[in-house]
PDB file of C-alpha atoms and ligand atoms in Angstrom:
ATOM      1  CA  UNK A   1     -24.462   6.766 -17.735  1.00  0.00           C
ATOM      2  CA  UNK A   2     -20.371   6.519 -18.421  1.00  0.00           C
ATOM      3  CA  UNK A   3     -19.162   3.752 -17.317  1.00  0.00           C
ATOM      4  CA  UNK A   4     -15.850   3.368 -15.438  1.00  0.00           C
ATOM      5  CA  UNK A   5     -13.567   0.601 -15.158  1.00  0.00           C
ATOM      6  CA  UNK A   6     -11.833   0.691 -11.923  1.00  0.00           C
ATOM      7  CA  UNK A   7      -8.947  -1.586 -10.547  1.00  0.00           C
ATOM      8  CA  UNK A   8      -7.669  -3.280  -7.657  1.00  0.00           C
ATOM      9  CA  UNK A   9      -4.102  -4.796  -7.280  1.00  0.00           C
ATOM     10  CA  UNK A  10      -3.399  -7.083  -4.342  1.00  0.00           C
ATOM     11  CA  UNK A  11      -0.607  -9.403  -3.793  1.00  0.00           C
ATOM     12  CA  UNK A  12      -0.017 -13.271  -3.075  1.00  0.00           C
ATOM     13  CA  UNK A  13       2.772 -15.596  -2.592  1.00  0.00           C
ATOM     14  CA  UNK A  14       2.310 -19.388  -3.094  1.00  0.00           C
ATOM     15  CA  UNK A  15       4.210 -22.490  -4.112  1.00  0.00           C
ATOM     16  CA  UNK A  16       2.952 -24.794  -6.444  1.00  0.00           C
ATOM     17  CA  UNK A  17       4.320 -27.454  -8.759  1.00  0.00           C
ATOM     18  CA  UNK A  18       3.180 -27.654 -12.852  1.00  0.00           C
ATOM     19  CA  UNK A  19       2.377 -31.341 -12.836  1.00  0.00           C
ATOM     20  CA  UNK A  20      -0.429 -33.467 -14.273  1.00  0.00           C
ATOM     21  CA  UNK A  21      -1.113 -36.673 -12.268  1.00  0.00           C
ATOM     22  CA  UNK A  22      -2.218 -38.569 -15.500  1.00  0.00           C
ATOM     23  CA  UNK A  23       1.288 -38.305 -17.128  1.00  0.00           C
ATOM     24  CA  UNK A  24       4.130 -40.166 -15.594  1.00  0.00           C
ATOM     25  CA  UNK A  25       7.297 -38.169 -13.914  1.00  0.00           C
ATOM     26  CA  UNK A  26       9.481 -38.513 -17.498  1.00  0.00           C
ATOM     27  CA  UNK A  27       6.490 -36.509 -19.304  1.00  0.00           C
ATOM     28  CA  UNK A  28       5.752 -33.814 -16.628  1.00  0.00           C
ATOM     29  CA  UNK A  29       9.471 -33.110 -16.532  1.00  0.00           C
ATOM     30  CA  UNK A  30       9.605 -33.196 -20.289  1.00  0.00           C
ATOM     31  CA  UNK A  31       6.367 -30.977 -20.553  1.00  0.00           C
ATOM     32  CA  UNK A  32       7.322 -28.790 -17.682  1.00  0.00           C
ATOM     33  CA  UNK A  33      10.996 -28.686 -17.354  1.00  0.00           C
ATOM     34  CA  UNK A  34      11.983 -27.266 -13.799  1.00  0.00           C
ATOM     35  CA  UNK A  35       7.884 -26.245 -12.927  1.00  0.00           C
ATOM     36  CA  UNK A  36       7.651 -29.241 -12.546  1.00  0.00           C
ATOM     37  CA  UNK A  37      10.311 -29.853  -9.784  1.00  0.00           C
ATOM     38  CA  UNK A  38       8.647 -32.429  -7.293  1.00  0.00           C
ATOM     39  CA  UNK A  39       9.467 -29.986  -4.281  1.00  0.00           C
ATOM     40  CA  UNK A  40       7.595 -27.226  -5.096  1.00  0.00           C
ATOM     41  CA  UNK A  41       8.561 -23.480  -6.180  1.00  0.00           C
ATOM     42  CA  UNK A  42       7.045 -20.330  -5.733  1.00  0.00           C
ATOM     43  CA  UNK A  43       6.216 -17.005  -7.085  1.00  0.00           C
ATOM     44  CA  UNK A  44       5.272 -13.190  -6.067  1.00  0.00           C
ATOM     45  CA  UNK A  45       1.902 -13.472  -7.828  1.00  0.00           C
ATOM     46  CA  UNK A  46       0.476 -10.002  -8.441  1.00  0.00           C
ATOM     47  CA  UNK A  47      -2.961  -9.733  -9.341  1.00  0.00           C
ATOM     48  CA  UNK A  48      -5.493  -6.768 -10.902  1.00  0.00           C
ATOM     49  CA  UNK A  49      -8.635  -6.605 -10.413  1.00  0.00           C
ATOM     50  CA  UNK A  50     -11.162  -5.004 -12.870  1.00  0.00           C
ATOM     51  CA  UNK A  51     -14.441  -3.515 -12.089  1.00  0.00           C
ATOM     52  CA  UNK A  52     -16.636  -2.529 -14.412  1.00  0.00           C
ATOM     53  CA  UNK A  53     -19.618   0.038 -13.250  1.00  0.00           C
ATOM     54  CA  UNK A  54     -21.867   3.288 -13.531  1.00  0.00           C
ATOM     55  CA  UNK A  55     -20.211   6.278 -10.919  1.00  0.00           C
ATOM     56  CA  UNK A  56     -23.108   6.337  -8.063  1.00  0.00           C
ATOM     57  CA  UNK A  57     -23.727  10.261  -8.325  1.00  0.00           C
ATOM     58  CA  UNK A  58     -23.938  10.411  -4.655  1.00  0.00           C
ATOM     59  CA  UNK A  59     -20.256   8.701  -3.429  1.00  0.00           C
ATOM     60  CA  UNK A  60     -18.378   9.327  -6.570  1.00  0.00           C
ATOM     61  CA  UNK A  61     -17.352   5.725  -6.879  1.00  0.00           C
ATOM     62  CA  UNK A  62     -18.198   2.428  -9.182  1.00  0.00           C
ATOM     63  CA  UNK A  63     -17.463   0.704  -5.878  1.00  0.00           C
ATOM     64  CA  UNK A  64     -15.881   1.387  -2.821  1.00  0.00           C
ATOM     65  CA  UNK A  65     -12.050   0.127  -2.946  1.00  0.00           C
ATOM     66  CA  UNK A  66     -12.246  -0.781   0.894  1.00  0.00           C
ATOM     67  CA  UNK A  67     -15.396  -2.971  -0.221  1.00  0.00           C
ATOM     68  CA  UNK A  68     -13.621  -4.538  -3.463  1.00  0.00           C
ATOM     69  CA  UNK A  69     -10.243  -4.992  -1.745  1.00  0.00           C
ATOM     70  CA  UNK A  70     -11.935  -6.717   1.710  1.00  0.00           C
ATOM     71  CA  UNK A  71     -13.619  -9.553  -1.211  1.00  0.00           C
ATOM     72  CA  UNK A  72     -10.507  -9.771  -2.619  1.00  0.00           C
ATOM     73  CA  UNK A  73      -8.632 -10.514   0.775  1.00  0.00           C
ATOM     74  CA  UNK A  74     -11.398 -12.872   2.287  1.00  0.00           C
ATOM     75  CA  UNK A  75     -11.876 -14.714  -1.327  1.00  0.00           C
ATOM     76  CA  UNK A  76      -8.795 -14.919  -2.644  1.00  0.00           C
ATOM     77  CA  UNK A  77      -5.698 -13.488  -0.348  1.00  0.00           C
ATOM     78  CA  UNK A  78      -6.530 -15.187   2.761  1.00  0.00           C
ATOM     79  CA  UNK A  79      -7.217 -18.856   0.827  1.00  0.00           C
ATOM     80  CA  UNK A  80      -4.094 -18.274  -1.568  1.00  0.00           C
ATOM     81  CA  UNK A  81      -0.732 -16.191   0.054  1.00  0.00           C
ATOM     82  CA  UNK A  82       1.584 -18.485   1.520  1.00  0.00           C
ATOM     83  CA  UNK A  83      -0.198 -21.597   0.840  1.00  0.00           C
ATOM     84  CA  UNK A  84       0.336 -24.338  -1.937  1.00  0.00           C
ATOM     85  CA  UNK A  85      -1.999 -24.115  -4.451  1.00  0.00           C
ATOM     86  CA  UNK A  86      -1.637 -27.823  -5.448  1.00  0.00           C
ATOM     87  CA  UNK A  87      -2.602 -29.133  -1.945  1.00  0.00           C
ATOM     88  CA  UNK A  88      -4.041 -26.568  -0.288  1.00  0.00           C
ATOM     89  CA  UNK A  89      -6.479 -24.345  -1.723  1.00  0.00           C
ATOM     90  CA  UNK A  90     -10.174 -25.862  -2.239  1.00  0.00           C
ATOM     91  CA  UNK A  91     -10.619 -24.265  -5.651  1.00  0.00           C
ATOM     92  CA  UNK A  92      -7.351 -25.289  -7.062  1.00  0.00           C
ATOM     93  CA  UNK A  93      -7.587 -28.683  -6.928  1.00  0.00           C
ATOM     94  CA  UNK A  94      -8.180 -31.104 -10.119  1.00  0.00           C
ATOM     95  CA  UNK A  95      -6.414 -29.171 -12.783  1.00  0.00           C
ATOM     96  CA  UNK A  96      -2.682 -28.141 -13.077  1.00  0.00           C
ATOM     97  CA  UNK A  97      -2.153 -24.566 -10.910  1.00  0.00           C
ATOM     98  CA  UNK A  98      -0.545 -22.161 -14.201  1.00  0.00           C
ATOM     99  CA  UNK A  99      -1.440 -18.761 -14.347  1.00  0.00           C
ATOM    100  CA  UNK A 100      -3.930 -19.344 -16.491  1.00  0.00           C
ATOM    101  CA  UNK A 101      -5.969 -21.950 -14.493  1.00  0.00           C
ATOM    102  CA  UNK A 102      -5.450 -19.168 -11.441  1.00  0.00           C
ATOM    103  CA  UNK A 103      -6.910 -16.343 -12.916  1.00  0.00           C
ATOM    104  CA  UNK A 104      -9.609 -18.519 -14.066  1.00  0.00           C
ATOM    105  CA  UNK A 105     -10.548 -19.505 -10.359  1.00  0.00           C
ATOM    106  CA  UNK A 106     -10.111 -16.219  -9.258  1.00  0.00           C
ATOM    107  CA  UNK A 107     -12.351 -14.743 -11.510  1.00  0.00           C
ATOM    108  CA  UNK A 108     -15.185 -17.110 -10.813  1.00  0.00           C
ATOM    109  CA  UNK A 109     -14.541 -16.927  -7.027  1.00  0.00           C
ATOM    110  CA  UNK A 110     -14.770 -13.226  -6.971  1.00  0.00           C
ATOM    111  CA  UNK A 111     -17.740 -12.907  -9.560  1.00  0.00           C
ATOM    112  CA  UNK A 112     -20.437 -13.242  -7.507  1.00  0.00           C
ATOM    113  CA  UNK A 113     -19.373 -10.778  -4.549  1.00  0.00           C
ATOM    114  CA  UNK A 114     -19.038  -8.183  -7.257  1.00  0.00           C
ATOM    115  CA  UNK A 115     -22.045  -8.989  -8.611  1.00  0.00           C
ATOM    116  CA  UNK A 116     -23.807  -8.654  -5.703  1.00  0.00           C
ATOM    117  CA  UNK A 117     -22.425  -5.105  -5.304  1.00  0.00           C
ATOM    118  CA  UNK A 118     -24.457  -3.867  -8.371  1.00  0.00           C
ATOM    119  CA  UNK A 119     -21.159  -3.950 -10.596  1.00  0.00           C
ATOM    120  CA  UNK A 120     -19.518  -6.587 -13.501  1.00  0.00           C
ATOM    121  CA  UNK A 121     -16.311  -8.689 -12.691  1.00  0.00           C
ATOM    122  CA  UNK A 122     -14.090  -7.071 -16.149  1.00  0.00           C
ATOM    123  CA  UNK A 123     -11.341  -8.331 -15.962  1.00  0.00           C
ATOM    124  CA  UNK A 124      -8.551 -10.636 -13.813  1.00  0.00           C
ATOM    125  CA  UNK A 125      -5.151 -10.070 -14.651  1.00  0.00           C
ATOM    126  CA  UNK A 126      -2.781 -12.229 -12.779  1.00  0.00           C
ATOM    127  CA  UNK A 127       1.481 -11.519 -12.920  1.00  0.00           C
ATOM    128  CA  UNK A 128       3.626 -14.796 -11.946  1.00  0.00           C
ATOM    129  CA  UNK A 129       6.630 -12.870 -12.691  1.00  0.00           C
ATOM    130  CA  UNK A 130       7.893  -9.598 -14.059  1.00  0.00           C
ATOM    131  CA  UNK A 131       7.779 -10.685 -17.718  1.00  0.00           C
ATOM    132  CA  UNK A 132       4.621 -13.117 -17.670  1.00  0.00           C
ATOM    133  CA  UNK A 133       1.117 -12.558 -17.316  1.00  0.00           C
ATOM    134  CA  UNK A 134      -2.473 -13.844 -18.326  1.00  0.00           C
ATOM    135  CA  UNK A 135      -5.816 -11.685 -18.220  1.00  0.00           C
ATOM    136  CA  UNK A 136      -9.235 -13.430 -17.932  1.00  0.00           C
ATOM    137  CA  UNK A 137     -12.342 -11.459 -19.414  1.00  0.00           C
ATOM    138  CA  UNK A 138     -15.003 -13.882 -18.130  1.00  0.00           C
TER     139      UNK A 138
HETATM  140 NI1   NI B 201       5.790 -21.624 -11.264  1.00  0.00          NI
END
């Protein structure tokens, strides 16, 4: 069986602050420069999501996209766009809110709801601007 890697892209904005609570202001503004400004900033995140799978010989498809892109908006789109991701969003909270600790989250959030499709969460690739981007293999 070949198997196919297929891929979602969905879209969020969100404000959110780079700031660690254990380091006074002087050090998160040192560390951080102007992500850290104390209120808030935010960014068009764009976000890819990879699914790995066998084609079903019947449909065609690894997965349906209407079935991967409703997870992503009830997981992910509905929790994140337009919210603050240091105050708002459940699986956010406790660690600071970079790109890398988002496609993190987002990767375990979604794993199971792909998993229970018959498929493998690849890969989450998340864009916080044109030039900079993290992926997250798992
Ligand atoms: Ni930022």
């Amino acid at each position: 069986m070949k198997e196919v890697h297929v891929i979602r892209r969905e879209r969020f904005n969100s404000a959110h602050r780079l700031f660690n609570p254990t380091w006074d202001d002087a050090k998160n503004e040192k560390v951080f420069g102007k992500c850290s400004n104390k209120n808030w900033h935010g960014h068009n995140y764009i976000l890819f999501v990879t699914v790995k799978g066998t084609i079903d010989p019947d449909t065609g498809y690894v997965i349906d996209m209407k079935i991967l892109s409703d997870l992503i908006k009830e997981k992910i789109v509905e929790k994140m766009d337009h919210k603050n991701l240091n105050i708002e969003v459940d699986f956010m909270q406790g660690m600071v809110p970079t790109a890398e600790n988002i496609a993190v989250q987002i990767f375990e959030e979604l794993a199971p709801g792909v998993t229970a499709t018959g498929n493998t969460l690849h890969c989450v690739k998340l864009c916080e601007t044109e030039n900079n981007f993290v992926e997250y293999y798992g």
